[in-house]
Amino acid sequence: MIVNRPGVMGMVVNKRLLPWLFLVVFAYFVWAAYWIFQSFIWGYEITSKFTLYTSLLKEPWWIALFYSSELGGVVCTSLRFIAGIFAFYAALLFLKAGGVFTSRVKDNVCRAFVFESGYYLALIPSVILGFVHPLFAEKLWYFNHTPGIPVLLVSGVTCLFMVMVIPSSLLKLRSKIMVGSSGEEIVRQICVVGVSYLFIVFWLNYSLSWIATTVPWMERAQPGIGILLEPISFVSFMATVFGLLAIALSALHYVTSYTRRKEGGPGPRRLGAIITAFGAYFILVVALYLVAGGYAGRPTVWHEMVVPHNPDLWCITFFPLGVKLLLTKSS
């Protein structure tokens, strides 16, 4: 799949994978563009109705925290959109170069990593809000009456781990590329970044969203833990909490095995199986969401997050990439 030569400039990717890699990056860019559009609409909504929202929020410190968190979302999507531009341009150059990692590809990839790191760092106000809100949940307005536990899990705990883990792993990868580390070292750090995303951005994030869905919430369709007795909810829960965990653990085992190897690159079929399962997960949960009637049919934390507010749906395109890897014989 990857030919390792001295330094990043010598890395070459199997040409048969290029269209599928390009598809993934293109989807990342398009979804980032969609979300910057949506976030600017929301940003305009809450700023144009500032008087209304302040009358509901009341406390000056809560007004400041609320707006820093909500407008922080605009900053997040803006940074990811810029990352998407650099990533898309790098993918075009990479495709044109026939899978050779040129200096122009390197520069644009590194810029994309910087802005993607910024995307997660901009979640810091949401982390603060996530831990503060539960302490005063009974006294504060937050989209009507929102229980403290879902906010703690989704905004506090999840975003905290994202802020702590993802930017540092991305910037370390950027550093290795910039200083001219060997292709072997760079591929290993790519594996570390991938595993970090799987455990934190996907498994932890989505699992805590499902746990938040089991919290009783009368204003939503959340009766409590009994929601898991519904077949669609049960399948979605199991696929998320245990299915994503299995994918992440498989990736960790794969990376651990790879880092102990003295020669050769990653085996494409084993990697392809992991990537295919990951893409299939998104296809499954979106299908279950639609079968359940969407958010309108089942207004829960999970159904709000999994499609309407999900910045990760571009990951569906990992499915065809994984299938292609499964069919690849060369290493």
Coordinates of C-alpha atoms in Angstrom, one line a residue:
M1 CA 0.0 0.0 0.0
I2 CA 2.8 2.4 1.0
V3 CA 6.4 2.3 -0.2
N4 CA 8.6 3.7 2.5
R5 CA 11.8 5.5 1.5
P6 CA 14.1 7.8 3.4
G7 CA 12.0 10.8 4.5
V8 CA 8.5 11.8 3.8
M9 CA 9.4 13.0 0.3
G10 CA 10.0 9.4 -0.6
M11 CA 6.6 8.0 0.4
V12 CA 4.6 6.6 -2.5
V13 CA 1.0 5.3 -2.3
N14 CA -0.4 2.5 -4.5
K15 CA -2.0 4.3 -7.5
R16 CA -5.0 2.0 -7.4
L17 CA -5.9 3.5 -4.0
L18 CA -5.7 7.1 -5.1
P19 CA -9.3 7.6 -6.4
W20 CA -10.7 6.2 -3.1
L21 CA -8.3 8.2 -0.9
F22 CA -9.3 11.3 -2.9
L23 CA -13.0 10.5 -2.4
V24 CA -12.5 10.4 1.4
V25 CA -10.7 13.8 1.4
F26 CA -13.3 15.3 -1.0
A27 CA -16.1 14.2 1.3
Y28 CA -14.3 15.7 4.3
F29 CA -14.0 19.0 2.4
V30 CA -17.7 19.0 1.2
W31 CA -19.0 18.2 4.7
A32 CA -16.8 20.9 6.3
A33 CA -18.3 23.4 3.7
Y34 CA -21.8 22.2 4.6
W35 CA -21.2 22.7 8.3
I36 CA -19.6 26.2 8.0
F37 CA -22.8 27.2 6.2
Q38 CA -25.0 25.7 8.9
S39 CA -23.0 27.2 11.7
F40 CA -23.1 30.7 10.3
I41 CA -26.9 30.5 10.1
W42 CA -27.0 29.5 13.7
G43 CA -24.5 32.2 14.6
Y44 CA -26.6 34.8 12.9
E45 CA -29.7 33.5 14.7
I46 CA -28.3 33.9 18.2
T47 CA -26.6 37.2 17.6
S48 CA -29.6 38.8 15.9
K49 CA -31.8 37.7 18.7
F50 CA -29.3 38.7 21.5
T51 CA -32.0 40.5 23.5
L52 CA -34.3 37.5 23.5
Y53 CA -31.5 35.1 24.5
T54 CA -30.1 37.3 27.2
S55 CA -33.6 37.6 28.7
L56 CA -33.7 33.8 28.9
L57 CA -30.2 33.2 30.1
K58 CA -30.4 36.1 32.7
E59 CA -27.1 35.6 34.5
P60 CA -24.2 37.7 32.9
W61 CA -21.6 35.0 33.5
W62 CA -24.0 32.4 31.9
I63 CA -24.7 34.6 28.9
A64 CA -20.9 34.9 28.3
L65 CA -20.3 31.2 28.7
F66 CA -23.3 30.3 26.5
Y67 CA -22.3 32.6 23.7
S68 CA -18.6 31.6 23.9
S69 CA -19.7 28.0 23.5
E70 CA -22.2 28.5 20.8
L71 CA -20.1 30.9 18.7
G72 CA -17.2 28.7 19.4
G73 CA -19.0 26.3 17.1
V74 CA -18.7 28.8 14.4
V75 CA -15.0 29.1 15.0
C76 CA -14.7 25.3 15.0
T77 CA -16.4 24.9 11.6
S78 CA -14.5 27.8 10.1
L79 CA -11.2 26.2 11.1
R80 CA -12.2 22.8 9.8
F81 CA -13.4 24.3 6.5
I82 CA -9.9 25.9 6.1
A83 CA -8.4 22.5 7.0
G84 CA -10.7 21.0 4.3
I85 CA -9.4 23.5 1.7
F86 CA -5.8 22.6 2.4
A87 CA -6.6 18.9 2.5
F88 CA -8.5 19.0 -0.7
Y89 CA -5.8 21.0 -2.5
A90 CA -3.2 18.5 -1.2
A91 CA -5.3 15.6 -2.5
L92 CA -5.5 17.2 -5.9
L93 CA -1.7 17.6 -6.0
F94 CA -1.2 14.1 -4.7
L95 CA -3.5 12.7 -7.4
K96 CA -1.8 14.7 -10.1
A97 CA 1.6 13.5 -8.8
G98 CA 0.5 9.9 -9.1
G99 CA 0.6 9.2 -5.4
V100 CA 4.0 10.7 -4.7
F101 CA 4.4 12.9 -1.6
T102 CA 5.8 16.1 -3.1
S103 CA 6.9 19.2 -1.2
R104 CA 3.7 21.0 -2.1
V105 CA 1.6 18.1 -0.9
K106 CA 3.6 18.1 2.4
D107 CA 3.1 21.8 3.0
N108 CA -0.6 21.7 2.4
V109 CA -1.1 18.6 4.5
C110 CA 0.8 20.2 7.4
R111 CA -1.4 23.3 7.1
A112 CA -4.5 21.1 7.2
F113 CA -3.2 19.5 10.4
V114 CA -2.8 22.8 12.1
F115 CA -6.3 24.0 11.4
E116 CA -7.8 20.6 12.2
S117 CA -6.0 20.8 15.6
G118 CA -7.5 24.3 16.0
Y119 CA -11.0 22.8 15.4
Y120 CA -10.6 20.7 18.5
L121 CA -9.0 23.4 20.6
A122 CA -11.9 25.7 19.8
L123 CA -14.1 23.3 21.8
I124 CA -12.6 24.5 25.1
P125 CA -15.6 26.9 25.9
S126 CA -17.9 23.9 25.4
V127 CA -15.8 21.9 27.9
I128 CA -16.2 24.6 30.5
L129 CA -19.9 24.8 29.8
G130 CA -20.3 21.1 30.0
F131 CA -18.8 20.9 33.5
V132 CA -20.4 24.1 34.8
H133 CA -24.0 23.6 33.6
P134 CA -24.8 20.5 35.7
L135 CA -23.9 22.4 38.8
F136 CA -26.7 24.9 38.2
A137 CA -28.9 23.0 35.8
E138 CA -32.1 23.7 37.8
K139 CA -31.5 27.4 37.8
L140 CA -30.2 28.0 34.3
W141 CA -31.9 28.2 30.9
Y142 CA -30.2 26.0 28.3
F143 CA -32.5 25.3 25.4
N144 CA -35.5 25.1 27.8
H145 CA -34.9 22.5 30.6
T146 CA -31.9 20.4 29.7
P147 CA -30.8 17.8 32.3
G148 CA -27.3 18.3 33.6
I149 CA -26.0 14.7 32.9
P150 CA -26.4 14.8 29.1
V151 CA -24.6 18.1 28.9
L152 CA -21.8 16.8 31.2
L153 CA -21.3 13.7 29.1
V154 CA -21.7 15.2 25.6
S155 CA -20.1 18.7 26.1
G156 CA -17.9 18.2 29.1
V157 CA -16.3 14.8 29.2
T158 CA -16.3 14.1 25.5
C159 CA -14.9 17.5 24.4
L160 CA -12.4 17.4 27.2
F161 CA -10.8 14.2 25.9
M162 CA -10.9 15.6 22.4
V163 CA -9.1 18.8 23.4
M164 CA -6.5 16.8 25.4
V165 CA -5.7 14.1 22.9
I166 CA -6.4 15.0 19.3
P167 CA -4.5 18.3 18.7
S168 CA -1.3 17.0 20.3
S169 CA -1.3 13.8 18.2
L170 CA -2.0 15.8 15.0
L171 CA 0.7 18.4 15.7
K172 CA 3.2 15.6 16.5
L173 CA 2.5 14.1 13.1
R174 CA 2.9 17.5 11.5
S175 CA 6.3 17.9 13.3
K176 CA 7.5 14.5 12.1
I177 CA 6.6 15.5 8.5
M178 CA 8.2 18.9 8.7
V179 CA 11.5 17.7 10.1
G180 CA 11.9 15.0 7.5
S181 CA 11.4 11.9 9.6
S182 CA 11.6 8.6 7.9
G183 CA 8.5 7.3 6.1
E184 CA 8.4 4.5 8.7
E185 CA 8.1 6.9 11.6
I186 CA 5.5 9.0 9.8
V187 CA 3.3 6.0 9.0
R188 CA 3.5 4.9 12.7
Q189 CA 2.4 8.4 13.8
I190 CA -0.4 8.3 11.3
C191 CA -1.5 5.0 12.9
V192 CA -1.4 6.7 16.3
V193 CA -3.6 9.6 15.1
G194 CA -6.0 7.1 13.5
V195 CA -6.3 5.1 16.8
S196 CA -6.8 8.3 18.8
Y197 CA -9.6 9.4 16.5
L198 CA -11.3 6.0 16.8
F199 CA -11.2 5.8 20.6
I200 CA -11.9 9.5 21.4
V201 CA -13.7 11.2 18.5
F202 CA -15.8 8.2 17.6
W203 CA -16.1 5.5 20.3
L204 CA -16.1 7.7 23.4
N205 CA -18.0 10.5 21.8
Y206 CA -20.8 8.4 20.3
S207 CA -21.0 6.0 23.3
L208 CA -21.4 8.8 25.8
S209 CA -24.1 10.3 23.5
W210 CA -25.9 7.0 23.7
I211 CA -25.5 6.9 27.5
A212 CA -26.9 10.4 27.6
T213 CA -29.9 9.1 25.7
T214 CA -30.7 6.6 28.5
V215 CA -31.1 9.5 30.9
P216 CA -34.9 10.2 31.5
W217 CA -36.0 13.4 29.8
M218 CA -39.7 14.1 29.7
E219 CA -39.4 16.8 27.1
R220 CA -37.7 14.4 24.8
A221 CA -38.6 10.8 23.8
Q222 CA -36.3 9.5 26.5
P223 CA -38.1 7.2 29.0
G224 CA -34.8 6.1 30.5
I225 CA -32.9 2.8 30.2
G226 CA -36.1 1.3 28.8
I227 CA -35.4 2.9 25.5
L228 CA -32.9 0.0 24.8
L229 CA -35.9 -2.4 24.8
E230 CA -36.8 -1.0 21.4
P231 CA -35.1 -3.1 18.7
I232 CA -33.8 -0.2 16.6
S233 CA -32.4 1.6 19.6
F234 CA -30.9 -1.7 20.9
V235 CA -29.1 -2.4 17.6
S236 CA -27.8 1.1 17.3
F237 CA -26.6 1.1 20.9
M238 CA -24.8 -2.2 20.6
A239 CA -23.2 -1.2 17.3
T240 CA -22.0 2.0 18.9
V241 CA -20.8 1.0 22.3
F242 CA -19.5 -2.5 21.4
G243 CA -19.1 -2.4 17.7
L244 CA -17.0 0.8 17.6
L245 CA -15.0 -0.4 20.6
A246 CA -14.2 -3.6 18.7
I247 CA -13.1 -1.6 15.6
A248 CA -11.0 0.7 17.8
L249 CA -9.4 -2.3 19.6
S250 CA -8.7 -4.1 16.3
A251 CA -7.0 -0.9 15.0
L252 CA -5.0 -0.7 18.2
H253 CA -3.9 -4.3 17.9
Y254 CA -3.0 -3.7 14.2
V255 CA -0.9 -0.6 15.0
T256 CA 0.8 -2.4 17.9
S257 CA 1.7 -5.3 15.6
Y258 CA 2.9 -2.9 12.9
T259 CA 5.1 -0.9 15.2
R260 CA 6.9 -4.1 16.3
R261 CA 7.8 -5.0 12.7
K262 CA 11.2 -4.1 11.6
E263 CA 10.5 -4.2 7.9
G264 CA 7.5 -3.7 5.5
G265 CA 4.4 -1.6 5.6
P266 CA 0.9 -2.3 6.8
G267 CA -0.9 -5.3 5.4
P268 CA -3.7 -3.9 3.2
R269 CA -6.3 -6.6 3.8
R270 CA -6.3 -6.5 7.5
L271 CA -6.3 -2.7 7.4
G272 CA -9.0 -2.9 4.8
A273 CA -11.2 -5.0 7.1
I274 CA -11.0 -2.4 9.8
I275 CA -11.7 0.6 7.5
T276 CA -14.6 -1.3 5.9
A277 CA -16.2 -2.0 9.2
F278 CA -15.7 1.6 10.3
G279 CA -17.5 2.9 7.1
A280 CA -20.2 0.3 7.5
Y281 CA -20.9 1.5 11.0
F282 CA -21.9 4.9 9.7
I283 CA -24.1 3.4 6.9
L284 CA -25.8 1.2 9.6
V285 CA -26.6 4.0 12.1
V286 CA -27.8 6.4 9.4
A287 CA -30.1 3.6 8.1
L288 CA -31.4 2.9 11.6
Y289 CA -32.0 6.7 12.1
L290 CA -34.1 6.9 8.9
V291 CA -36.1 3.7 9.8
A292 CA -36.9 5.2 13.2
G293 CA -38.3 8.3 11.6
G294 CA -35.4 10.6 12.2
Y295 CA -35.3 13.2 14.9
A296 CA -38.9 14.1 14.3
G297 CA -40.0 10.5 14.9
R298 CA -37.7 10.0 17.9
P299 CA -36.4 13.2 19.5
T300 CA -33.5 11.9 21.6
V301 CA -29.9 13.0 22.3
W302 CA -28.7 10.2 20.0
H303 CA -31.0 11.1 17.1
E304 CA -30.0 14.8 17.5
M305 CA -26.3 13.9 17.3
V306 CA -26.1 11.0 14.9
V307 CA -27.3 12.8 11.8
P308 CA -28.6 16.4 12.2
H309 CA -25.6 17.6 14.3
N310 CA -23.0 15.1 13.1
P311 CA -19.8 16.6 11.7
D312 CA -18.5 13.1 10.9
L313 CA -20.8 11.7 8.3
W314 CA -18.1 12.1 5.6
C315 CA -16.7 9.0 7.2
I316 CA -19.2 6.9 5.2
T317 CA -16.7 7.2 2.3
F318 CA -14.2 5.0 4.2
F319 CA -16.4 2.0 3.3
P320 CA -15.4 1.9 -0.4
L321 CA -11.8 2.7 0.5
G322 CA -11.8 -0.3 2.9
V323 CA -13.4 -2.6 0.3
K324 CA -10.7 -1.6 -2.2
L325 CA -8.0 -2.4 0.4
L326 CA -9.6 -5.8 1.0
L327 CA -9.2 -6.5 -2.7
T328 CA -5.6 -5.3 -2.8
K329 CA -2.9 -8.0 -2.9
S330 CA 0.3 -6.0 -2.7
S331 CA 1.7 -4.6 0.5

